[in-house]
Short mmCIF file of C-alpha atoms in Angstrom, two decimals:
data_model
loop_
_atom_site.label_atom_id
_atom_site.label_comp_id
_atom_site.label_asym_id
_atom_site.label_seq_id
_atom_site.Cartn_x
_atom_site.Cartn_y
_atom_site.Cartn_z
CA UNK A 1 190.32 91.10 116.18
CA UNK A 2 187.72 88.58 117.73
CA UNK A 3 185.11 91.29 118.36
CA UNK A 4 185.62 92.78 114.33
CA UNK A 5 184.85 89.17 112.90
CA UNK A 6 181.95 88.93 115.13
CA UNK A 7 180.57 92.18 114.22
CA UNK A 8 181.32 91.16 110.54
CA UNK A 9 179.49 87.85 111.14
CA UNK A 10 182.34 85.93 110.91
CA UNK A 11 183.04 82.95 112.95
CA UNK A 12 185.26 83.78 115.97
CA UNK A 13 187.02 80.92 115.60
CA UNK A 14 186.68 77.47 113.70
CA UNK A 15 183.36 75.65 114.20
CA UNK A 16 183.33 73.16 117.01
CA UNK A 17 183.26 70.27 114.23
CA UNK A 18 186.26 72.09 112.34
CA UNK A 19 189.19 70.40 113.60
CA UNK A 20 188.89 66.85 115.60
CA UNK A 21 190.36 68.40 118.38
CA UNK A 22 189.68 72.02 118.24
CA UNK A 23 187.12 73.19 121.07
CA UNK A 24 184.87 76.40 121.42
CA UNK A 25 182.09 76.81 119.87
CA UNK A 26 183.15 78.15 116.55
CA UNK A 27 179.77 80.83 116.48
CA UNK A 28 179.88 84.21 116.24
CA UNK A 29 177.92 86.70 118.32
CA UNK A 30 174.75 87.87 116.88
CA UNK A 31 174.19 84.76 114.85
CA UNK A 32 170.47 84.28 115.13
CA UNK A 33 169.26 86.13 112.70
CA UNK A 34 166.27 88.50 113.11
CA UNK A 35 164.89 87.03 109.53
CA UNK A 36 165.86 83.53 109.06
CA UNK A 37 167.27 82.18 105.43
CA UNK A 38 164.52 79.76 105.76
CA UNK A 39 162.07 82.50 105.07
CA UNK A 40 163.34 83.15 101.11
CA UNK A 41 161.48 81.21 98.50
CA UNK A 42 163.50 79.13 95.81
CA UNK A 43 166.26 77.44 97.55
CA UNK A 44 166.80 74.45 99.11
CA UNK A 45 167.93 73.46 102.95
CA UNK A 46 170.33 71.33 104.28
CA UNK A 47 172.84 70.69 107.22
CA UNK A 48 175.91 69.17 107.76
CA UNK A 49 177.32 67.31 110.28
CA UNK A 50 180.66 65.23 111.60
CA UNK A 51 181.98 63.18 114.45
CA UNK A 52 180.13 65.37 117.21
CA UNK A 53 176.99 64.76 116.40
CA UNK A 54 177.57 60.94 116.44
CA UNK A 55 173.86 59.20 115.26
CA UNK A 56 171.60 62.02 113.52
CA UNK A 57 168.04 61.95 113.65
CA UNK A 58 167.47 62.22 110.31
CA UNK A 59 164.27 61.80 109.98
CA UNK A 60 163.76 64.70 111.58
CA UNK A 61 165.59 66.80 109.93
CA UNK A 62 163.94 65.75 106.67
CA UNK A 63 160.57 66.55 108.31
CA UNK A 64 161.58 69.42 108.86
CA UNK A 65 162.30 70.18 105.18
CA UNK A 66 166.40 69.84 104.81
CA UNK A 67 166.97 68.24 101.56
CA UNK A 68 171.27 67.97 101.47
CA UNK A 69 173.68 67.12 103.41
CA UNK A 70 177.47 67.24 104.14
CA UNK A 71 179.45 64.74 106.44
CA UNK A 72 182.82 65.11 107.89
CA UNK A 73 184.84 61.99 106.57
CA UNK A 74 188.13 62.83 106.82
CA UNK A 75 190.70 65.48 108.32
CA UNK A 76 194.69 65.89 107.51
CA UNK A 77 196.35 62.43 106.47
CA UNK A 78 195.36 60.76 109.77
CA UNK A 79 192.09 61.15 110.81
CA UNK A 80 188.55 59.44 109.79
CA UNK A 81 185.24 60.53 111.40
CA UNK A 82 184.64 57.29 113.21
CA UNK A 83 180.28 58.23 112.72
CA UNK A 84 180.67 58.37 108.85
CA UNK A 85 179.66 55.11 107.65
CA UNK A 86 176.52 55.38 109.98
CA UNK A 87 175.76 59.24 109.19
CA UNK A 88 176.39 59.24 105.45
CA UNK A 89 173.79 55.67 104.87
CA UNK A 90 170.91 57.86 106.63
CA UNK A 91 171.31 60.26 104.61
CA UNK A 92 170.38 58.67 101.91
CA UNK A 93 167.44 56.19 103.18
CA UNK A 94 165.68 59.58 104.05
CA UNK A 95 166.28 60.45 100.84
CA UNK A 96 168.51 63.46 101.59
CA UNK A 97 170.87 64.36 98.89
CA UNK A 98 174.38 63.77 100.47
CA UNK A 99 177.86 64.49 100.02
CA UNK A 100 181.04 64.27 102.37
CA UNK A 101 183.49 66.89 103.14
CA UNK A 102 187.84 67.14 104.05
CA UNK A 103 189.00 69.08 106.76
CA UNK A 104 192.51 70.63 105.46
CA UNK A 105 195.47 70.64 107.79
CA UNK A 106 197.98 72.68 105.19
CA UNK A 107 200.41 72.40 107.96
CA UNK A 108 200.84 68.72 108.66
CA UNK A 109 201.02 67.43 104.80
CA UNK A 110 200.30 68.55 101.28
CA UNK A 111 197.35 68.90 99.48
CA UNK A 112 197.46 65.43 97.33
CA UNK A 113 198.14 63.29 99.99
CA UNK A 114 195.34 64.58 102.08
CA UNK A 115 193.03 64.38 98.48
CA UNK A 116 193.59 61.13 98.03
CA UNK A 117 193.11 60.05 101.97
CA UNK A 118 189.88 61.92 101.26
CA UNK A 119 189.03 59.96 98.56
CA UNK A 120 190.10 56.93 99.90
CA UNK A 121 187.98 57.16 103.32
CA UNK A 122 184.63 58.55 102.08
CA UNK A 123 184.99 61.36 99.44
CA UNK A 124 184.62 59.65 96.50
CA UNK A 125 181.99 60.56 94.16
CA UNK A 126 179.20 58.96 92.08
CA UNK A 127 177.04 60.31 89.19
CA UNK A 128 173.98 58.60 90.43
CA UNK A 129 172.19 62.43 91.20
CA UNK A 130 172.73 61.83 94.81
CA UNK A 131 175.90 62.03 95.39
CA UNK A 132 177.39 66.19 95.83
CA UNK A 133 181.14 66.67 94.96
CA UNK A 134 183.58 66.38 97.96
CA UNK A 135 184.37 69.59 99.82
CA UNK A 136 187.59 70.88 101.11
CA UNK A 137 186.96 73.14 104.42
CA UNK A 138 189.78 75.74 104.54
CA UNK A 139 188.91 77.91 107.10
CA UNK A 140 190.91 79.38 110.61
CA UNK A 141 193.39 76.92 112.09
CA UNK A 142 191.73 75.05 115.05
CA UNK A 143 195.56 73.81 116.59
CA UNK A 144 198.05 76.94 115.48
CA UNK A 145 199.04 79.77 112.88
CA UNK A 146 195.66 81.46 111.45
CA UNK A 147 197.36 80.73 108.39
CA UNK A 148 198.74 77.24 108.31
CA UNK A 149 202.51 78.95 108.77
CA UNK A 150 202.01 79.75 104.33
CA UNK A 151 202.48 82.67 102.35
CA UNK A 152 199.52 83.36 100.17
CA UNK A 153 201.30 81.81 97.12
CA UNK A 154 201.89 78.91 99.88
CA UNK A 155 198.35 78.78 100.25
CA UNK A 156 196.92 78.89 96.96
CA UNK A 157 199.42 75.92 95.98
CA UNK A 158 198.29 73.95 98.47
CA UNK A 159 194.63 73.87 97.70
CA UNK A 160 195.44 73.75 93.67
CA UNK A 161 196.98 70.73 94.55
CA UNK A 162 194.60 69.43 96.32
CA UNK A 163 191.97 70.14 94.05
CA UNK A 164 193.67 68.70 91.05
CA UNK A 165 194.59 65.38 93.00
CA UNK A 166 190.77 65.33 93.82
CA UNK A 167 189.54 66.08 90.51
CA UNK A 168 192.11 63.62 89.16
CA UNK A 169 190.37 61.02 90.92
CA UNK A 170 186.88 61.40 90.93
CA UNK A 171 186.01 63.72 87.60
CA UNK A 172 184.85 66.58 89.63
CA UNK A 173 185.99 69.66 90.87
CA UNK A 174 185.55 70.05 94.53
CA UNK A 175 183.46 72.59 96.75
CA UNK A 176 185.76 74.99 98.87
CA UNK A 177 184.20 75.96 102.13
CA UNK A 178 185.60 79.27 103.50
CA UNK A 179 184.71 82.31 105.21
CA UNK A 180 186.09 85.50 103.51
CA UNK A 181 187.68 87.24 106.43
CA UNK A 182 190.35 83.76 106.50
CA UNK A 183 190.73 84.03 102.65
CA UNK A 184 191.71 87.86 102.29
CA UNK A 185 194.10 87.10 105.44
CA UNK A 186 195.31 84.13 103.73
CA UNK A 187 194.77 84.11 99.66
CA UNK A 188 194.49 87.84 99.36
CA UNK A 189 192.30 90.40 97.54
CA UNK A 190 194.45 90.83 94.36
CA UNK A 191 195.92 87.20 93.74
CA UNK A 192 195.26 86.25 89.70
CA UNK A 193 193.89 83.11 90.88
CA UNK A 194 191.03 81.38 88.65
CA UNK A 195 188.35 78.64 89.93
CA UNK A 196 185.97 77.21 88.77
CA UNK A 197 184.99 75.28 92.19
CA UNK A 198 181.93 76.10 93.69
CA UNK A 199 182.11 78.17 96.69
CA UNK A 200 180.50 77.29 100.37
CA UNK A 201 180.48 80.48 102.29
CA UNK A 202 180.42 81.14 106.19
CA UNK A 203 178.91 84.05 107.77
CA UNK A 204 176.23 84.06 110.58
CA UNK A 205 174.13 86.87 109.39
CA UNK A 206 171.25 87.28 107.49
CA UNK A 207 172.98 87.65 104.16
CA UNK A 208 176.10 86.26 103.03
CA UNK A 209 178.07 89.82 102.93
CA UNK A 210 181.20 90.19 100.96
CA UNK A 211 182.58 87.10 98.89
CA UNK A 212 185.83 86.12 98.49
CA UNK A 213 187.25 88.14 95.09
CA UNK A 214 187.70 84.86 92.73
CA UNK A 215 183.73 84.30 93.14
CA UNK A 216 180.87 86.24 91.59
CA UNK A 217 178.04 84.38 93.47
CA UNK A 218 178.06 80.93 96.31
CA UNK A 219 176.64 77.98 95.54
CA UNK A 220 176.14 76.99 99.52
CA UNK A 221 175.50 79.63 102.17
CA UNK A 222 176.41 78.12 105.94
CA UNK A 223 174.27 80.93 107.96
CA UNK A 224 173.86 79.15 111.20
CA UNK A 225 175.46 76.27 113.67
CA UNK A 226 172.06 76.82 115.73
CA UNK A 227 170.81 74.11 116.64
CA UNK A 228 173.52 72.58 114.25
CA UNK A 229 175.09 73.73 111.04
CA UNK A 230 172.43 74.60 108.78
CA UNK A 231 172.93 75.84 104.95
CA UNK A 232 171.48 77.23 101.76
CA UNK A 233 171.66 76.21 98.30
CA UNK A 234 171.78 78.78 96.18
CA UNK A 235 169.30 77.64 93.36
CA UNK A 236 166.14 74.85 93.50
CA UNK A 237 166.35 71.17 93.85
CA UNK A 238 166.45 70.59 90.56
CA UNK A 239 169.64 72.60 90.50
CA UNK A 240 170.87 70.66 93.54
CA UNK A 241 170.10 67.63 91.28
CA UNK A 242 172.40 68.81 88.53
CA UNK A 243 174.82 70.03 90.56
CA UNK A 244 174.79 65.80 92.54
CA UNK A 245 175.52 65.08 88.49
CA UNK A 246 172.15 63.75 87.74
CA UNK A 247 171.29 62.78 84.20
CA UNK A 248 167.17 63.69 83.73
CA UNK A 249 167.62 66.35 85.82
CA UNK A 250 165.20 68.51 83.76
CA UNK A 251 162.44 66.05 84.80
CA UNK A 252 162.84 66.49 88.23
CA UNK A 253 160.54 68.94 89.85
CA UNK A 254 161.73 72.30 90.70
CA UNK A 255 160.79 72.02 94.10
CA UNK A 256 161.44 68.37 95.36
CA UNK A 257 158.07 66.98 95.31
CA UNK A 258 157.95 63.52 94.91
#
């Protein structure tokens, strides 16, 4: 199975950041791709980054032209990236727009008491046009059962939940990162399931392959963890303004120029 996903461009495993304990290096073989996303015109770059990373050079990565990003705050009921604080403020002074992002544990507790730990610890949400609705990363189990030990209808309670409590809390609906190989394992191909939560795909390739079936199109595309996670968004800044819950977004130019 490890050698199909890689073929695929699916992740072997989790990423190294995935789970605060999980270890390997999460990448699949023949990520480096021979054209680099960074080559299309009309999008915008950005990375994201947790615990393992500890202080980001931020700078840098503005320089070189990343205009989001996502930080690990919080994972299960228990854990809190210890870096957030630090990470998620330099964001910002660069001028990066940021957002934060939940590691679910499906296993250890249910989804509304992990939403509202996320909320409570970093995921909370403003509509000042720089702040990007929280994420819940659902992806392989880093510590057990590929699955979480749920049934697909097990499953897709667990993140409705989840994304209710969230929404309940903050006005927004938030972000699902997964990789499609987990979610046909896990979801299915033929579950009735509607969302209206924009979708963060996975896949180490030059193009994001196959999405998941309750998605027509991704809003973020993670293609690489080279030198560290790197991502697409799927539309201009001004769209990445919007999407942050801007107001005046239609004054802001197209391509980020200040």
């Amino acid at each position: 199975m490890p050698g199909s996903l890689a073929r695929e461009g699916y992740p072997t495993a989790v990423r190294p950041d995935a789970g605060a304990e999980a270890a390997g290096s999460g990448r699949a073989d023949g990520a480096t791709a021979a054209r680099r996303p960074e080559e299309r015109p009309a999008t915008q770059w950005g990375i994201d980054v947790s615990g393992w990373q500890g202080d980001v050079d931020w700078q840098r990565w503005w320089e070189e032209g990343k205009r989001f990003a996502y930080v690990k705050a919080t994972e299960g009921t228990t854990f809190t990236n210890p870096y957030f604080a630090r990470q998620y403020r330099g964001a910002h002074e660069v001028g990066m727009i940021r957002g934060a992002y939940h590691f679910a544990l499906p296993d250890r507790s249910g989804g509304a008491a992990q939403a509202r730990h996320f909320v409570a610890n970093g995921g909370h949400w403003l509509p000042d046009g720089r702040t990007l609705p929280g994420v819940l990363d659902i992806e392989f189990n880093p510590y057990g059962e590929t699955c979480y030990g749920r049934s697909p209808s097990g499953v897709v309670g667990w993140i409705e939940e989840f994304a209710d409590t969230y929404e309940s809390h903050t006005g927004r609906s938030p972000v699902i990162y997964t990789n499609t190989m987990w979610w046909r394992q896990c979801v299915g191909q033929d579950r009735d399931l509607e969302l209206d939560n924009p979708l963060w795909i996975v896949r180490y390739a030059t193009e994001t392959g196959e999405l998941p079936p309750e998605w027509d199109d991704y809003t973020f595309w993670q293609y690489t963890t080279d030198p560290l996670d790197s991502n697409e968004f799927n539309g201009n800044y001004r769209d990445l303004v919007e999407l942050a819950g801007g107001w005046g977004a239609e004054d802001v130019p197209a391509d980020g120029s200040r």
